[in-house]
mmCIF file with all atom_site columns, C-alpha atoms and ligand atoms in Angstrom:
data_model
loop_
_atom_site.group_PDB
_atom_site.id
_atom_site.type_symbol
_atom_site.label_atom_id
_atom_site.label_alt_id
_atom_site.label_comp_id
_atom_site.label_asym_id
_atom_site.label_entity_id
_atom_site.label_seq_id
_atom_site.pdbx_PDB_ins_code
_atom_site.Cartn_x
_atom_site.Cartn_y
_atom_site.Cartn_z
_atom_site.occupancy
_atom_site.B_iso_or_equiv
_atom_site.pdbx_formal_charge
_atom_site.auth_seq_id
_atom_site.auth_comp_id
_atom_site.auth_asym_id
_atom_site.auth_atom_id
_atom_site.pdbx_PDB_model_num
ATOM   1   C  CA  . MET A 1 1   ? -10.104 147.781 119.393 1.00 35.00 ? 1   MET A CA  1
ATOM   2   C  CA  . LYS A 1 2   ? -7.060  147.267 121.602 1.00 45.00 ? 2   LYS A CA  1
ATOM   3   C  CA  . MET A 1 3   ? -8.306  147.004 125.186 1.00 46.00 ? 3   MET A CA  1
ATOM   4   C  CA  . GLY A 1 4   ? -6.250  148.305 128.058 1.00 60.00 ? 4   GLY A CA  1
ATOM   5   C  CA  . LYS A 1 5   ? -4.709  151.264 126.215 1.00 72.00 ? 5   LYS A CA  1
ATOM   6   C  CA  . ILE A 1 6   ? -4.513  154.306 128.495 1.00 72.00 ? 6   ILE A CA  1
ATOM   7   C  CA  . ARG A 1 7   ? -5.940  157.406 126.843 1.00 78.00 ? 7   ARG A CA  1
ATOM   8   C  CA  . ASP A 1 8   ? -6.336  159.578 129.922 1.00 86.00 ? 8   ASP A CA  1
ATOM   9   C  CA  . THR A 1 9   ? -4.171  159.515 133.057 1.00 89.00 ? 9   THR A CA  1
ATOM   10  C  CA  . ARG A 1 10  ? -7.339  159.502 135.175 1.00 91.00 ? 10  ARG A CA  1
ATOM   11  C  CA  . GLU A 1 11  ? -7.940  155.948 133.929 1.00 91.00 ? 11  GLU A CA  1
ATOM   12  C  CA  . ILE A 1 12  ? -4.735  154.696 135.566 1.00 94.00 ? 12  ILE A CA  1
ATOM   13  C  CA  . ARG A 1 13  ? -5.329  152.434 138.570 1.00 95.00 ? 13  ARG A CA  1
ATOM   14  C  CA  . ARG A 1 14  ? -2.015  150.643 138.723 1.00 96.00 ? 14  ARG A CA  1
ATOM   15  C  CA  . VAL A 1 15  ? 1.492   151.245 137.467 1.00 97.00 ? 15  VAL A CA  1
ATOM   16  C  CA  . VAL A 1 16  ? 3.889   148.390 136.792 1.00 98.00 ? 16  VAL A CA  1
ATOM   17  C  CA  . TYR A 1 17  ? 7.510   149.516 137.120 1.00 98.00 ? 17  TYR A CA  1
ATOM   18  C  CA  . LEU A 1 18  ? 9.829   147.301 135.111 1.00 98.00 ? 18  LEU A CA  1
ATOM   19  C  CA  . CYS A 1 19  ? 13.459  147.689 136.078 1.00 98.00 ? 19  CYS A CA  1
ATOM   20  C  CA  . GLU A 1 20  ? 15.949  147.832 133.218 1.00 98.00 ? 20  GLU A CA  1
ATOM   21  C  CA  . GLY A 1 21  ? 18.749  149.288 135.297 1.00 98.00 ? 21  GLY A CA  1
ATOM   22  C  CA  . LYS A 1 22  ? 22.412  148.300 135.174 1.00 98.00 ? 22  LYS A CA  1
ATOM   23  C  CA  . VAL A 1 23  ? 21.847  145.028 137.024 1.00 98.00 ? 23  VAL A CA  1
ATOM   24  C  CA  . CYS A 1 24  ? 18.285  144.142 136.045 1.00 98.00 ? 24  CYS A CA  1
ATOM   25  C  CA  . GLY A 1 25  ? 18.759  145.019 132.379 1.00 98.00 ? 25  GLY A CA  1
ATOM   26  C  CA  . PRO A 1 26  ? 21.439  142.398 131.634 1.00 98.00 ? 26  PRO A CA  1
ATOM   27  C  CA  . ALA A 1 27  ? 19.614  139.947 133.900 1.00 98.00 ? 27  ALA A CA  1
ATOM   28  C  CA  . GLY A 1 28  ? 16.555  139.965 131.634 1.00 98.00 ? 28  GLY A CA  1
ATOM   29  C  CA  . GLY A 1 29  ? 14.761  143.238 132.369 1.00 98.00 ? 29  GLY A CA  1
ATOM   30  C  CA  . ALA A 1 30  ? 14.007  144.046 128.748 1.00 98.00 ? 30  ALA A CA  1
ATOM   31  C  CA  . GLU A 1 31  ? 12.686  140.549 128.095 1.00 98.00 ? 31  GLU A CA  1
ATOM   32  C  CA  . ASN A 1 32  ? 10.406  140.912 131.115 1.00 98.00 ? 32  ASN A CA  1
ATOM   33  C  CA  . THR A 1 33  ? 9.114   144.244 129.828 1.00 98.00 ? 33  THR A CA  1
ATOM   34  C  CA  . ALA A 1 34  ? 8.346   142.728 126.429 1.00 98.00 ? 34  ALA A CA  1
ATOM   35  C  CA  . ALA A 1 35  ? 6.611   139.678 127.923 1.00 98.00 ? 35  ALA A CA  1
ATOM   36  C  CA  . LEU A 1 36  ? 4.542   141.687 130.390 1.00 98.00 ? 36  LEU A CA  1
ATOM   37  C  CA  . ARG A 1 37  ? 3.461   144.244 127.810 1.00 97.00 ? 37  ARG A CA  1
ATOM   38  C  CA  . GLU A 1 38  ? 2.587   141.510 125.331 1.00 97.00 ? 38  GLU A CA  1
ATOM   39  C  CA  . ALA A 1 39  ? 0.478   139.703 127.940 1.00 97.00 ? 39  ALA A CA  1
ATOM   40  C  CA  . LEU A 1 40  ? -1.242  142.960 128.906 1.00 96.00 ? 40  LEU A CA  1
ATOM   41  C  CA  . GLY A 1 41  ? -2.058  143.601 125.272 1.00 94.00 ? 41  GLY A CA  1
ATOM   42  C  CA  . GLU A 1 42  ? -3.451  140.112 124.837 1.00 96.00 ? 42  GLU A CA  1
ATOM   43  C  CA  . ARG A 1 43  ? -5.567  140.274 127.997 1.00 93.00 ? 43  ARG A CA  1
ATOM   44  C  CA  . GLY A 1 44  ? -6.650  143.886 127.624 1.00 89.00 ? 44  GLY A CA  1
ATOM   45  C  CA  . VAL A 1 45  ? -6.327  144.751 131.310 1.00 91.00 ? 45  VAL A CA  1
ATOM   46  C  CA  . PRO A 1 46  ? -7.868  148.197 131.869 1.00 91.00 ? 46  PRO A CA  1
ATOM   47  C  CA  . GLY A 1 47  ? -6.234  150.897 133.968 1.00 95.00 ? 47  GLY A CA  1
ATOM   48  C  CA  . VAL A 1 48  ? -2.705  149.479 133.954 1.00 96.00 ? 48  VAL A CA  1
ATOM   49  C  CA  . HIS A 1 49  ? 0.204   151.650 132.904 1.00 96.00 ? 49  HIS A CA  1
ATOM   50  C  CA  . THR A 1 50  ? 3.720   150.273 132.483 1.00 97.00 ? 50  THR A CA  1
ATOM   51  C  CA  . MET A 1 51  ? 6.994   152.118 132.914 1.00 97.00 ? 51  MET A CA  1
ATOM   52  C  CA  . ARG A 1 52  ? 10.544  151.007 132.271 1.00 98.00 ? 52  ARG A CA  1
ATOM   53  C  CA  . THR A 1 53  ? 12.827  152.271 135.011 1.00 98.00 ? 53  THR A CA  1
ATOM   54  C  CA  . GLY A 1 54  ? 16.435  152.609 136.004 1.00 98.00 ? 54  GLY A CA  1
ATOM   55  C  CA  . CYS A 1 55  ? 17.599  151.026 139.224 1.00 97.00 ? 55  CYS A CA  1
ATOM   56  C  CA  . GLN A 1 56  ? 14.838  150.644 141.813 1.00 95.00 ? 56  GLN A CA  1
ATOM   57  C  CA  . GLY A 1 57  ? 17.379  149.981 144.567 1.00 94.00 ? 57  GLY A CA  1
ATOM   58  C  CA  . PHE A 1 58  ? 16.937  146.237 145.026 1.00 94.00 ? 58  PHE A CA  1
ATOM   59  C  CA  . CYS A 1 59  ? 19.586  144.863 142.699 1.00 95.00 ? 59  CYS A CA  1
ATOM   60  C  CA  . LYS A 1 60  ? 20.150  141.788 144.842 1.00 94.00 ? 60  LYS A CA  1
ATOM   61  C  CA  . ARG A 1 61  ? 16.699  140.678 143.667 1.00 95.00 ? 61  ARG A CA  1
ATOM   62  C  CA  . ALA A 1 62  ? 17.281  141.407 139.984 1.00 97.00 ? 62  ALA A CA  1
ATOM   63  C  CA  . PRO A 1 63  ? 15.421  141.525 137.751 1.00 98.00 ? 63  PRO A CA  1
ATOM   64  C  CA  . VAL A 1 64  ? 12.837  143.538 139.686 1.00 98.00 ? 64  VAL A CA  1
ATOM   65  C  CA  . VAL A 1 65  ? 9.247   144.430 138.813 1.00 98.00 ? 65  VAL A CA  1
ATOM   66  C  CA  . SER A 1 66  ? 7.014   146.397 141.173 1.00 97.00 ? 66  SER A CA  1
ATOM   67  C  CA  . VAL A 1 67  ? 3.276   146.965 141.079 1.00 96.00 ? 67  VAL A CA  1
ATOM   68  C  CA  . GLN A 1 68  ? 2.002   150.177 142.640 1.00 95.00 ? 68  GLN A CA  1
ATOM   69  C  CA  . PRO A 1 69  ? 0.035   151.325 144.555 1.00 94.00 ? 69  PRO A CA  1
ATOM   70  C  CA  . ASP A 1 70  ? -0.283  147.679 145.603 1.00 93.00 ? 70  ASP A CA  1
ATOM   71  C  CA  . GLY A 1 71  ? 3.149   147.850 147.267 1.00 92.00 ? 71  GLY A CA  1
ATOM   72  C  CA  . VAL A 1 72  ? 4.203   144.540 145.753 1.00 95.00 ? 72  VAL A CA  1
ATOM   73  C  CA  . TRP A 1 73  ? 7.805   143.953 144.730 1.00 96.00 ? 73  TRP A CA  1
ATOM   74  C  CA  . TYR A 1 74  ? 8.738   140.973 142.616 1.00 97.00 ? 74  TYR A CA  1
ATOM   75  C  CA  . GLY A 1 75  ? 12.296  139.729 142.312 1.00 97.00 ? 75  GLY A CA  1
ATOM   76  C  CA  . GLU A 1 76  ? 14.146  137.274 140.100 1.00 97.00 ? 76  GLU A CA  1
ATOM   77  C  CA  . VAL A 1 77  ? 11.426  137.833 137.539 1.00 98.00 ? 77  VAL A CA  1
ATOM   78  C  CA  . THR A 1 78  ? 11.498  135.876 134.293 1.00 98.00 ? 78  THR A CA  1
ATOM   79  C  CA  . PRO A 1 79  ? 9.293   136.373 131.238 1.00 98.00 ? 79  PRO A CA  1
ATOM   80  C  CA  . THR A 1 80  ? 7.145   133.502 132.550 1.00 98.00 ? 80  THR A CA  1
ATOM   81  C  CA  . THR A 1 81  ? 6.761   135.305 135.873 1.00 98.00 ? 81  THR A CA  1
ATOM   82  C  CA  . ALA A 1 82  ? 5.989   138.529 134.041 1.00 98.00 ? 82  ALA A CA  1
ATOM   83  C  CA  . ARG A 1 83  ? 3.103   136.816 132.258 1.00 98.00 ? 83  ARG A CA  1
ATOM   84  C  CA  . ARG A 1 84  ? 1.907   135.414 135.600 1.00 98.00 ? 84  ARG A CA  1
ATOM   85  C  CA  . ILE A 1 85  ? 1.990   138.910 137.090 1.00 98.00 ? 85  ILE A CA  1
ATOM   86  C  CA  . VAL A 1 86  ? -0.491  139.902 134.397 1.00 98.00 ? 86  VAL A CA  1
ATOM   87  C  CA  . GLU A 1 87  ? -2.689  136.817 134.640 1.00 97.00 ? 87  GLU A CA  1
ATOM   88  C  CA  . ASP A 1 88  ? -2.617  136.188 138.394 1.00 97.00 ? 88  ASP A CA  1
ATOM   89  C  CA  . HIS A 1 89  ? -1.998  139.594 139.951 1.00 97.00 ? 89  HIS A CA  1
ATOM   90  C  CA  . LEU A 1 90  ? -3.459  142.140 137.537 1.00 97.00 ? 90  LEU A CA  1
ATOM   91  C  CA  . VAL A 1 91  ? -6.362  140.083 136.174 1.00 96.00 ? 91  VAL A CA  1
ATOM   92  C  CA  . ALA A 1 92  ? -7.253  137.682 139.007 1.00 96.00 ? 92  ALA A CA  1
ATOM   93  C  CA  . GLY A 1 93  ? -6.033  139.776 141.952 1.00 95.00 ? 93  GLY A CA  1
ATOM   94  C  CA  . LYS A 1 94  ? -3.792  137.012 143.317 1.00 96.00 ? 94  LYS A CA  1
ATOM   95  C  CA  . ILE A 1 95  ? -0.226  138.015 144.082 1.00 95.00 ? 95  ILE A CA  1
ATOM   96  C  CA  . VAL A 1 96  ? 2.484   135.706 142.707 1.00 96.00 ? 96  VAL A CA  1
ATOM   97  C  CA  . GLU A 1 97  ? 3.696   135.021 146.247 1.00 94.00 ? 97  GLU A CA  1
ATOM   98  C  CA  . GLU A 1 98  ? 6.782   132.939 145.451 1.00 94.00 ? 98  GLU A CA  1
ATOM   99  C  CA  . ARG A 1 99  ? 8.391   135.880 143.648 1.00 95.00 ? 99  ARG A CA  1
ATOM   100 C  CA  . VAL A 1 100 ? 7.522   138.572 146.195 1.00 95.00 ? 100 VAL A CA  1
ATOM   101 C  CA  . PHE A 1 101 ? 10.369  139.917 148.284 1.00 92.00 ? 101 PHE A CA  1
ATOM   102 C  CA  . THR A 1 102 ? 10.478  142.130 151.298 1.00 82.00 ? 102 THR A CA  1
ATOM   103 C  CA  . SER A 1 103 ? 13.932  143.364 152.100 1.00 63.00 ? 103 SER A CA  1
ATOM   104 C  CA  . GLU A 1 104 ? 16.032  146.376 152.760 1.00 61.00 ? 104 GLU A CA  1
ATOM   105 C  CA  . PRO A 1 105 ? 17.274  148.227 149.719 1.00 57.00 ? 105 PRO A CA  1
ATOM   106 C  CA  . GLY A 1 106 ? 20.695  147.032 148.619 1.00 54.00 ? 106 GLY A CA  1
ATOM   107 C  CA  . LEU A 1 107 ? 22.825  147.195 145.542 1.00 49.00 ? 107 LEU A CA  1
HETATM 108 S  S1  . LIG B 2 .   ? 19.170  147.660 138.538 1.00 71.32 ? 1   LIG B S1  1
HETATM 109 FE FE1 . LIG B 2 .   ? 17.151  146.931 139.007 1.00 71.32 ? 1   LIG B FE1 1
HETATM 110 S  S2  . LIG B 2 .   ? 16.985  147.184 141.145 1.00 71.32 ? 1   LIG B S2  1
HETATM 111 FE FE2 . LIG B 2 .   ? 18.979  147.937 140.691 1.00 71.32 ? 1   LIG B FE2 1
#
């Protein structure tokens, strides 16, 4: 059985928003989505839903991934970082600090 598959929206505890907008997409957004989803599938993290998005408004930090409702925004994400978001943040509860940004929105 594939663990971590959402069957009921009431199971959702976190949503990972993976930007594939006009800036993040060409900067590796789709590769990040693939890596993060693959790692989630391998680890079977329960209650995590992923969504590909358009621009999240922080293009200067592209490619962007955010984890809600944790309020954590990751920038300059690579597939390696995406896998660490799964392993460190979503499984172990430790934010990948060196990729977190806090800034004003900007395109
Ligand atoms: S395209 Fe990703 S934040 Fe703008």
